[in-house]
């Protein structure tokens, strides 16, 4: 399903025309949202952060020079090569790491891509140290935009998003995996007009929008957008390793 073409103009209508060209705007919004959680400030120098489904490592690169970041993705060609951010090919439900080895785990716009997100969160709980952090940024199927748009909501793109998360579902999954009750926040993001056009192509297959997304001067015009109902959730691994029942 995923290959290098997904990030650089593949035949699928939901493929990125050029993922790396969007890195600056993604990094800008990522920093604003992640700072809201307080997690970066809570991590000590030398902390190890695992970014699951992190593609090119754009998110890990802005965490700070004092941290070591491991980016894991299933597509080898998109991973960062060398430097402080280290790329690893792997599967989210069978992480190639020892138990209790990282200080924080990120799922940034990735958990909705997994057929079994609960299994992925359990693996995250296995590799993060007791008291370590989990941060999940994803879509909220119970948001107003999702309820209004129904099957036309931009996140409804099977088979790429086999699961459409909600706050209640995320809470149950994170508690079941062994994390504390999550906190949630919503922030409007800022996008260049060219990227908004790109997202219409990805969500609705409006290929005529690809021409708009490639107009360079539109990349310099940024506008606020809610991105269709997204949330950021953060939590801490239970130091005793306890879980909280089952997902229903």
mmCIF file of N, CA and C in Angstrom, residues 53-177:
data_model
loop_
_atom_site.group_PDB
_atom_site.id
_atom_site.type_symbol
_atom_site.label_atom_id
_atom_site.label_comp_id
_atom_site.label_asym_id
_atom_site.label_seq_id
_atom_site.Cartn_x
_atom_site.Cartn_y
_atom_site.Cartn_z
ATOM 1 N N UNK A 53 5.969 6.136 12.296
ATOM 2 C CA UNK A 53 5.327 6.626 11.084
ATOM 3 C C UNK A 53 5.774 8.031 10.756
ATOM 4 N N UNK A 54 7.028 8.353 11.106
ATOM 5 C CA UNK A 54 7.532 9.719 11.011
ATOM 6 C C UNK A 54 8.079 10.128 9.665
ATOM 7 N N UNK A 55 8.023 9.232 8.677
ATOM 8 C CA UNK A 55 8.431 9.569 7.302
ATOM 9 C C UNK A 55 9.846 10.155 7.250
ATOM 10 N N UNK A 56 9.979 11.396 6.811
ATOM 11 C CA UNK A 56 11.305 11.992 6.575
ATOM 12 C C UNK A 56 11.983 12.498 7.845
ATOM 13 N N UNK A 57 11.285 12.425 8.985
ATOM 14 C CA UNK A 57 11.883 12.886 10.231
ATOM 15 C C UNK A 57 11.732 14.365 10.471
ATOM 16 N N UNK A 58 10.836 15.028 9.741
ATOM 17 C CA UNK A 58 10.673 16.475 9.874
ATOM 18 C C UNK A 58 10.270 16.854 11.296
ATOM 19 N N UNK A 59 9.472 16.009 11.959
ATOM 20 C CA UNK A 59 9.018 16.335 13.307
ATOM 21 C C UNK A 59 10.146 16.164 14.318
ATOM 22 N N UNK A 60 10.912 15.114 14.159
ATOM 23 C CA UNK A 60 12.011 14.864 15.082
ATOM 24 C C UNK A 60 13.093 15.919 15.022
ATOM 25 N N UNK A 61 13.265 16.524 13.865
ATOM 26 C CA UNK A 61 14.360 17.483 13.702
ATOM 27 C C UNK A 61 14.152 18.778 14.476
ATOM 28 N N UNK A 62 12.915 19.069 14.869
ATOM 29 C CA UNK A 62 12.683 20.327 15.571
ATOM 30 C C UNK A 62 12.555 20.125 17.083
ATOM 31 N N UNK A 63 12.805 18.914 17.569
ATOM 32 C CA UNK A 63 12.659 18.649 18.999
ATOM 33 C C UNK A 63 13.795 19.228 19.829
ATOM 34 N N UNK A 64 14.900 19.540 19.199
ATOM 35 C CA UNK A 64 16.017 20.099 19.946
ATOM 36 C C UNK A 64 17.263 19.256 19.807
ATOM 37 N N UNK A 65 18.395 19.917 19.785
ATOM 38 C CA UNK A 65 19.663 19.213 19.576
ATOM 39 C C UNK A 65 20.054 18.324 20.738
ATOM 40 N N UNK A 66 19.447 18.534 21.902
ATOM 41 C CA UNK A 66 19.844 17.748 23.068
ATOM 42 C C UNK A 66 19.194 16.377 23.102
ATOM 43 N N UNK A 67 18.277 16.103 22.178
ATOM 44 C CA UNK A 67 17.571 14.826 22.185
ATOM 45 C C UNK A 67 18.018 13.946 21.025
ATOM 46 N N UNK A 68 17.901 12.661 21.216
ATOM 47 C CA UNK A 68 18.156 11.700 20.155
ATOM 48 C C UNK A 68 16.813 11.212 19.635
ATOM 49 N N UNK A 69 16.603 11.316 18.342
ATOM 50 C CA UNK A 69 15.312 10.974 17.755
ATOM 51 C C UNK A 69 15.472 9.782 16.815
ATOM 52 N N UNK A 70 14.592 8.787 16.993
ATOM 53 C CA UNK A 70 14.528 7.635 16.101
ATOM 54 C C UNK A 70 13.224 7.724 15.322
ATOM 55 N N UNK A 71 13.309 7.771 14.021
ATOM 56 C CA UNK A 71 12.126 7.818 13.160
ATOM 57 C C UNK A 71 11.928 6.455 12.520
ATOM 58 N N UNK A 72 10.756 5.878 12.719
ATOM 59 C CA UNK A 72 10.458 4.577 12.135
ATOM 60 C C UNK A 72 9.326 4.696 11.120
ATOM 61 N N UNK A 73 9.508 4.068 9.970
ATOM 62 C CA UNK A 73 8.489 4.074 8.934
ATOM 63 C C UNK A 73 8.627 2.782 8.131
ATOM 64 N N UNK A 74 7.579 2.446 7.379
ATOM 65 C CA UNK A 74 7.645 1.234 6.556
ATOM 66 C C UNK A 74 8.296 1.501 5.207
ATOM 67 N N UNK A 75 8.455 2.786 4.838
ATOM 68 C CA UNK A 75 9.041 3.158 3.547
ATOM 69 C C UNK A 75 10.487 3.591 3.768
ATOM 70 N N UNK A 76 11.416 2.791 3.343
ATOM 71 C CA UNK A 76 12.833 3.066 3.592
ATOM 72 C C UNK A 76 13.312 4.330 2.892
ATOM 73 N N UNK A 77 12.814 4.593 1.678
ATOM 74 C CA UNK A 77 13.331 5.701 0.881
ATOM 75 C C UNK A 77 13.031 7.072 1.479
ATOM 76 N N UNK A 78 11.997 7.182 2.307
ATOM 77 C CA UNK A 78 11.627 8.484 2.857
ATOM 78 C C UNK A 78 12.353 8.780 4.162
ATOM 79 N N UNK A 79 12.973 7.791 4.768
ATOM 80 C CA UNK A 79 13.586 7.958 6.087
ATOM 81 C C UNK A 79 14.814 8.866 6.038
ATOM 82 N N UNK A 80 15.097 9.583 7.131
ATOM 83 C CA UNK A 80 16.309 10.424 7.186
ATOM 84 C C UNK A 80 17.558 9.552 7.167
ATOM 85 N N UNK A 81 18.603 10.076 6.591
ATOM 86 C CA UNK A 81 19.862 9.339 6.487
ATOM 87 C C UNK A 81 20.933 10.043 7.324
ATOM 88 N N UNK A 82 21.286 9.450 8.455
ATOM 89 C CA UNK A 82 22.362 9.983 9.276
ATOM 90 C C UNK A 82 21.949 11.195 10.081
ATOM 91 N N UNK A 83 22.887 11.760 10.832
ATOM 92 C CA UNK A 83 22.614 12.923 11.645
ATOM 93 C C UNK A 83 21.990 12.555 12.976
ATOM 94 N N UNK A 84 21.510 13.572 13.694
ATOM 95 C CA UNK A 84 20.908 13.356 15.007
ATOM 96 C C UNK A 84 19.622 12.555 14.932
ATOM 97 N N UNK A 85 18.889 12.677 13.817
ATOM 98 C CA UNK A 85 17.650 11.929 13.618
ATOM 99 C C UNK A 85 17.970 10.668 12.825
ATOM 100 N N UNK A 86 17.724 9.525 13.434
ATOM 101 C CA UNK A 86 18.104 8.234 12.864
ATOM 102 C C UNK A 86 16.878 7.516 12.317
ATOM 103 N N UNK A 87 16.915 7.047 11.079
ATOM 104 C CA UNK A 87 15.799 6.356 10.455
ATOM 105 C C UNK A 87 15.902 4.847 10.576
ATOM 106 N N UNK A 88 14.758 4.197 10.854
ATOM 107 C CA UNK A 88 14.688 2.742 11.001
ATOM 108 C C UNK A 88 13.439 2.241 10.285
ATOM 109 N N UNK A 89 13.583 1.191 9.498
ATOM 110 C CA UNK A 89 12.425 0.554 8.875
ATOM 111 C C UNK A 89 11.812 -0.416 9.877
ATOM 112 N N UNK A 90 10.501 -0.356 10.052
ATOM 113 C CA UNK A 90 9.875 -1.245 11.014
ATOM 114 C C UNK A 90 8.367 -1.195 10.965
ATOM 115 N N UNK A 91 7.750 -2.096 11.746
ATOM 116 C CA UNK A 91 6.301 -2.244 11.813
ATOM 117 C C UNK A 91 5.828 -1.772 13.186
ATOM 118 N N UNK A 92 4.792 -0.948 13.218
ATOM 119 C CA UNK A 92 4.322 -0.364 14.469
ATOM 120 C C UNK A 92 3.803 -1.403 15.456
ATOM 121 N N UNK A 93 3.340 -2.547 14.976
ATOM 122 C CA UNK A 93 2.810 -3.552 15.898
ATOM 123 C C UNK A 93 3.848 -4.612 16.247
ATOM 124 N N UNK A 94 5.085 -4.426 15.790
ATOM 125 C CA UNK A 94 6.195 -5.317 16.160
ATOM 126 C C UNK A 94 7.472 -4.479 16.136
ATOM 127 N N UNK A 95 7.576 -3.554 17.068
ATOM 128 C CA UNK A 95 8.690 -2.609 17.065
ATOM 129 C C UNK A 95 10.027 -3.323 17.282
ATOM 130 N N UNK A 96 11.040 -2.970 16.492
ATOM 131 C CA UNK A 96 12.346 -3.640 16.598
ATOM 132 C C UNK A 96 13.222 -3.052 17.703
ATOM 133 N N UNK A 97 12.629 -2.905 18.907
ATOM 134 C CA UNK A 97 13.347 -2.298 20.020
ATOM 135 C C UNK A 97 13.110 -3.090 21.302
ATOM 136 N N UNK A 98 14.038 -2.961 22.233
ATOM 137 C CA UNK A 98 13.911 -3.596 23.532
ATOM 138 C C UNK A 98 12.849 -2.901 24.379
ATOM 139 N N UNK A 99 12.469 -3.528 25.466
ATOM 140 C CA UNK A 99 11.501 -2.944 26.389
ATOM 141 C C UNK A 99 12.095 -1.718 27.091
ATOM 142 N N UNK A 100 11.241 -0.768 27.391
ATOM 143 C CA UNK A 100 11.578 0.391 28.239
ATOM 144 C C UNK A 100 12.882 1.069 27.823
ATOM 145 N N UNK A 101 12.958 1.433 26.550
ATOM 146 C CA UNK A 101 14.220 1.966 26.019
ATOM 147 C C UNK A 101 14.126 3.427 25.578
ATOM 148 N N UNK A 102 12.904 3.973 25.392
ATOM 149 C CA UNK A 102 12.766 5.358 24.940
ATOM 150 C C UNK A 102 12.023 6.176 25.993
ATOM 151 N N UNK A 103 12.199 7.490 25.916
ATOM 152 C CA UNK A 103 11.576 8.391 26.889
ATOM 153 C C UNK A 103 10.229 8.929 26.421
ATOM 154 N N UNK A 104 9.982 8.910 25.122
ATOM 155 C CA UNK A 104 8.714 9.396 24.585
ATOM 156 C C UNK A 104 8.460 8.753 23.234
ATOM 157 N N UNK A 105 7.179 8.564 22.927
ATOM 158 C CA UNK A 105 6.757 8.010 21.634
ATOM 159 C C UNK A 105 5.767 8.975 20.994
ATOM 160 N N UNK A 106 5.985 9.273 19.716
ATOM 161 C CA UNK A 106 5.084 10.132 18.953
ATOM 162 C C UNK A 106 4.357 9.320 17.893
ATOM 163 N N UNK A 107 3.071 9.568 17.752
ATOM 164 C CA UNK A 107 2.293 9.124 16.589
ATOM 165 C C UNK A 107 1.733 10.400 15.980
ATOM 166 N N UNK A 108 2.422 10.941 14.979
ATOM 167 C CA UNK A 108 1.998 12.224 14.406
ATOM 168 C C UNK A 108 1.354 11.985 13.055
ATOM 169 N N UNK A 109 0.005 12.058 13.031
ATOM 170 C CA UNK A 109 -0.757 11.764 11.810
ATOM 171 C C UNK A 109 -0.405 10.384 11.271
ATOM 172 N N UNK A 110 -0.275 9.421 12.170
ATOM 173 C CA UNK A 110 0.083 8.070 11.730
ATOM 174 C C UNK A 110 -0.845 6.997 12.293
ATOM 175 N N UNK A 111 -1.422 7.191 13.484
ATOM 176 C CA UNK A 111 -2.185 6.119 14.106
ATOM 177 C C UNK A 111 -3.415 5.747 13.275
ATOM 178 N N UNK A 112 -3.959 6.706 12.521
ATOM 179 C CA UNK A 112 -5.130 6.406 11.684
ATOM 180 C C UNK A 112 -4.795 5.517 10.493
ATOM 181 N N UNK A 113 -3.495 5.342 10.234
ATOM 182 C CA UNK A 113 -3.071 4.485 9.125
ATOM 183 C C UNK A 113 -2.962 3.014 9.521
ATOM 184 N N UNK A 114 -3.115 2.704 10.817
ATOM 185 C CA UNK A 114 -2.926 1.338 11.291
ATOM 186 C C UNK A 114 -4.261 0.615 11.413
ATOM 187 N N UNK A 115 -4.298 -0.619 10.918
ATOM 188 C CA UNK A 115 -5.519 -1.422 11.024
ATOM 189 C C UNK A 115 -5.825 -1.776 12.474
ATOM 190 N N UNK A 116 -4.783 -1.866 13.308
ATOM 191 C CA UNK A 116 -4.965 -2.210 14.716
ATOM 192 C C UNK A 116 -4.211 -1.189 15.582
ATOM 193 N N UNK A 117 -4.790 -0.007 15.780
ATOM 194 C CA UNK A 117 -4.088 1.022 16.562
ATOM 195 C C UNK A 117 -3.875 0.630 18.016
ATOM 196 N N UNK A 118 -4.747 -0.218 18.574
ATOM 197 C CA UNK A 118 -4.564 -0.644 19.961
ATOM 198 C C UNK A 118 -3.276 -1.457 20.098
ATOM 199 N N UNK A 119 -3.023 -2.327 19.123
ATOM 200 C CA UNK A 119 -1.782 -3.104 19.141
ATOM 201 C C UNK A 119 -0.569 -2.194 19.030
ATOM 202 N N UNK A 120 -0.680 -1.152 18.217
ATOM 203 C CA UNK A 120 0.433 -0.211 18.068
ATOM 204 C C UNK A 120 0.683 0.545 19.372
ATOM 205 N N UNK A 121 -0.389 0.923 20.068
ATOM 206 C CA UNK A 121 -0.230 1.632 21.334
ATOM 207 C C UNK A 121 0.340 0.713 22.413
ATOM 208 N N UNK A 122 -0.033 -0.554 22.373
ATOM 209 C CA UNK A 122 0.552 -1.514 23.322
ATOM 210 C C UNK A 122 2.052 -1.656 23.084
ATOM 211 N N UNK A 123 2.451 -1.688 21.829
ATOM 212 C CA UNK A 123 3.879 -1.755 21.527
ATOM 213 C C UNK A 123 4.588 -0.489 21.988
ATOM 214 N N UNK A 124 3.940 0.646 21.835
ATOM 215 C CA UNK A 124 4.514 1.896 22.317
ATOM 216 C C UNK A 124 4.713 1.837 23.827
ATOM 217 N N UNK A 125 3.722 1.279 24.547
ATOM 218 C CA UNK A 125 3.836 1.151 26.000
ATOM 219 C C UNK A 125 4.971 0.207 26.386
ATOM 220 N N UNK A 126 5.226 -0.774 25.541
ATOM 221 C CA UNK A 126 6.303 -1.726 25.839
ATOM 222 C C UNK A 126 7.671 -1.069 25.758
ATOM 223 N N UNK A 127 7.877 -0.209 24.760
ATOM 224 C CA UNK A 127 9.225 0.324 24.536
ATOM 225 C C UNK A 127 9.485 1.621 25.302
ATOM 226 N N UNK A 128 8.430 2.309 25.754
ATOM 227 C CA UNK A 128 8.650 3.554 26.491
ATOM 228 C C UNK A 128 8.909 3.237 27.964
ATOM 229 N N UNK A 129 9.762 4.017 28.579
ATOM 230 C CA UNK A 129 10.102 3.807 29.986
ATOM 231 C C UNK A 129 8.910 4.119 30.885
ATOM 232 N N UNK A 130 8.811 3.450 32.038
ATOM 233 C CA UNK A 130 7.755 3.835 32.993
ATOM 234 C C UNK A 130 7.845 5.324 33.313
ATOM 235 N N UNK A 131 6.712 6.002 33.232
ATOM 236 C CA UNK A 131 6.693 7.444 33.413
ATOM 237 C C UNK A 131 7.009 8.224 32.151
ATOM 238 N N UNK A 132 7.313 7.505 31.049
ATOM 239 C CA UNK A 132 7.590 8.156 29.775
ATOM 240 C C UNK A 132 6.316 8.632 29.101
ATOM 241 N N UNK A 133 6.485 9.407 28.046
ATOM 242 C CA UNK A 133 5.357 10.105 27.422
ATOM 243 C C UNK A 133 4.880 9.440 26.131
ATOM 244 N N UNK A 134 3.592 9.603 25.878
ATOM 245 C CA UNK A 134 2.977 9.241 24.600
ATOM 246 C C UNK A 134 2.263 10.475 24.075
ATOM 247 N N UNK A 135 2.501 10.814 22.809
ATOM 248 C CA UNK A 135 1.801 11.932 22.169
ATOM 249 C C UNK A 135 1.189 11.426 20.870
ATOM 250 N N UNK A 136 -0.110 11.638 20.711
ATOM 251 C CA UNK A 136 -0.829 11.197 19.511
ATOM 252 C C UNK A 136 -1.526 12.401 18.895
ATOM 253 N N UNK A 137 -1.232 12.658 17.641
ATOM 254 C CA UNK A 137 -1.945 13.694 16.889
ATOM 255 C C UNK A 137 -2.682 13.004 15.755
ATOM 256 N N UNK A 138 -3.991 13.199 15.688
ATOM 257 C CA UNK A 138 -4.776 12.467 14.699
ATOM 258 C C UNK A 138 -6.097 13.185 14.443
ATOM 259 N N UNK A 139 -6.934 12.566 13.630
ATOM 260 C CA UNK A 139 -8.246 13.104 13.310
ATOM 261 C C UNK A 139 -9.261 12.672 14.363
ATOM 262 N N UNK A 140 -10.316 13.449 14.516
ATOM 263 C CA UNK A 140 -11.367 13.153 15.481
ATOM 264 C C UNK A 140 -12.677 12.937 14.742
ATOM 265 N N UNK A 141 -13.096 11.669 14.648
ATOM 266 C CA UNK A 141 -14.289 11.338 13.881
ATOM 267 C C UNK A 141 -15.560 11.875 14.542
ATOM 268 N N UNK A 142 -15.450 12.286 15.811
ATOM 269 C CA UNK A 142 -16.613 12.856 16.495
ATOM 270 C C UNK A 142 -16.624 14.384 16.443
ATOM 271 N N UNK A 143 -15.691 14.964 15.693
ATOM 272 C CA UNK A 143 -15.643 16.414 15.577
ATOM 273 C C UNK A 143 -16.830 16.930 14.774
ATOM 274 N N UNK A 144 -17.095 18.221 14.896
ATOM 275 C CA UNK A 144 -18.219 18.822 14.185
ATOM 276 C C UNK A 144 -18.056 18.673 12.677
ATOM 277 N N UNK A 145 -16.847 18.906 12.169
ATOM 278 C CA UNK A 145 -16.645 18.809 10.721
ATOM 279 C C UNK A 145 -16.886 17.393 10.223
ATOM 280 N N UNK A 146 -16.476 16.390 10.997
ATOM 281 C CA UNK A 146 -16.695 15.001 10.586
ATOM 282 C C UNK A 146 -18.183 14.671 10.570
ATOM 283 N N UNK A 147 -18.926 15.155 11.573
ATOM 284 C CA UNK A 147 -20.359 14.873 11.622
ATOM 285 C C UNK A 147 -21.103 15.582 10.487
ATOM 286 N N UNK A 148 -20.664 16.785 10.167
ATOM 287 C CA UNK A 148 -21.340 17.539 9.102
ATOM 288 C C UNK A 148 -21.067 16.953 7.716
ATOM 289 N N UNK A 149 -19.825 16.533 7.494
ATOM 290 C CA UNK A 149 -19.421 16.093 6.157
ATOM 291 C C UNK A 149 -19.668 14.611 5.909
ATOM 292 N N UNK A 150 -19.772 13.825 6.975
ATOM 293 C CA UNK A 150 -20.031 12.394 6.802
ATOM 294 C C UNK A 150 -18.968 11.715 5.959
ATOM 295 N N UNK A 151 -19.403 10.991 4.945
ATOM 296 C CA UNK A 151 -18.463 10.261 4.092
ATOM 297 C C UNK A 151 -17.610 11.196 3.234
ATOM 298 N N UNK A 152 -17.960 12.503 3.209
ATOM 299 C CA UNK A 152 -17.161 13.472 2.461
ATOM 300 C C UNK A 152 -16.075 14.120 3.324
ATOM 301 N N UNK A 153 -16.017 13.733 4.589
ATOM 302 C CA UNK A 153 -14.961 14.255 5.463
ATOM 303 C C UNK A 153 -13.611 13.880 4.885
ATOM 304 N N UNK A 154 -12.649 14.817 4.962
ATOM 305 C CA UNK A 154 -11.385 14.630 4.248
ATOM 306 C C UNK A 154 -10.609 13.414 4.732
ATOM 307 N N UNK A 155 -10.839 12.959 5.973
ATOM 308 C CA UNK A 155 -10.067 11.830 6.505
ATOM 309 C C UNK A 155 -10.609 10.474 6.064
ATOM 310 N N UNK A 156 -11.758 10.468 5.419
ATOM 311 C CA UNK A 156 -12.327 9.196 4.947
ATOM 312 C C UNK A 156 -11.667 8.843 3.621
ATOM 313 N N UNK A 157 -10.536 8.163 3.708
ATOM 314 C CA UNK A 157 -9.780 7.785 2.515
ATOM 315 C C UNK A 157 -9.331 6.320 2.627
ATOM 316 N N UNK A 158 -10.298 5.380 2.580
ATOM 317 C CA UNK A 158 -9.904 3.972 2.609
ATOM 318 C C UNK A 158 -9.134 3.632 1.335
ATOM 319 N N UNK A 159 -8.185 2.716 1.394
ATOM 320 C CA UNK A 159 -7.779 1.930 2.565
ATOM 321 C C UNK A 159 -6.654 2.587 3.379
ATOM 322 N N UNK A 160 -6.315 3.848 3.078
ATOM 323 C CA UNK A 160 -5.185 4.472 3.760
ATOM 324 C C UNK A 160 -5.492 4.805 5.212
ATOM 325 N N UNK A 161 -6.759 5.085 5.523
ATOM 326 C CA UNK A 161 -7.168 5.323 6.905
ATOM 327 C C UNK A 161 -8.190 4.254 7.291
ATOM 328 N N UNK A 162 -7.733 3.060 7.658
ATOM 329 C CA UNK A 162 -8.678 1.985 7.994
ATOM 330 C C UNK A 162 -9.427 2.237 9.299
ATOM 331 N N UNK A 163 -8.891 3.105 10.157
ATOM 332 C CA UNK A 163 -9.525 3.430 11.436
ATOM 333 C C UNK A 163 -9.674 4.945 11.534
ATOM 334 N N UNK A 164 -10.849 5.393 11.943
ATOM 335 C CA UNK A 164 -11.087 6.822 12.159
ATOM 336 C C UNK A 164 -11.226 7.046 13.661
ATOM 337 N N UNK A 165 -10.184 7.559 14.309
ATOM 338 C CA UNK A 165 -10.191 7.680 15.772
ATOM 339 C C UNK A 165 -11.171 8.735 16.272
ATOM 340 N N UNK A 166 -11.516 8.614 17.546
ATOM 341 C CA UNK A 166 -12.289 9.628 18.262
ATOM 342 C C UNK A 166 -11.620 9.840 19.613
ATOM 343 N N UNK A 167 -12.021 10.878 20.302
ATOM 344 C CA UNK A 167 -11.453 11.108 21.633
ATOM 345 C C UNK A 167 -11.767 9.951 22.570
ATOM 346 N N UNK A 168 -12.998 9.492 22.525
ATOM 347 C CA UNK A 168 -13.375 8.380 23.406
ATOM 348 C C UNK A 168 -12.602 7.118 23.061
ATOM 349 N N UNK A 169 -12.467 6.854 21.759
ATOM 350 C CA UNK A 169 -11.729 5.670 21.344
ATOM 351 C C UNK A 169 -10.258 5.754 21.713
ATOM 352 N N UNK A 170 -9.661 6.945 21.522
ATOM 353 C CA UNK A 170 -8.255 7.129 21.886
ATOM 354 C C UNK A 170 -8.049 6.958 23.391
ATOM 355 N N UNK A 171 -8.971 7.517 24.179
ATOM 356 C CA UNK A 171 -8.862 7.388 25.632
ATOM 357 C C UNK A 171 -8.891 5.923 26.040
ATOM 358 N N UNK A 172 -9.851 5.178 25.513
ATOM 359 C CA UNK A 172 -9.961 3.762 25.858
ATOM 360 C C UNK A 172 -8.727 2.987 25.409
ATOM 361 N N UNK A 173 -8.244 3.262 24.200
ATOM 362 C CA UNK A 173 -7.077 2.544 23.674
ATOM 363 C C UNK A 173 -5.817 2.854 24.478
ATOM 364 N N UNK A 174 -5.617 4.135 24.815
ATOM 365 C CA UNK A 174 -4.425 4.520 25.556
ATOM 366 C C UNK A 174 -4.444 3.965 26.979
ATOM 367 N N UNK A 175 -5.618 3.967 27.609
ATOM 368 C CA UNK A 175 -5.727 3.398 28.946
ATOM 369 C C UNK A 175 -5.517 1.891 28.923
ATOM 370 N N UNK A 176 -6.067 1.230 27.930
ATOM 371 C CA UNK A 176 -5.893 -0.217 27.800
ATOM 372 C C UNK A 176 -4.428 -0.581 27.586
ATOM 373 N N UNK A 177 -3.726 0.248 26.833
ATOM 374 C CA UNK A 177 -2.320 -0.038 26.529
ATOM 375 C C UNK A 177 -1.405 0.177 27.731
#
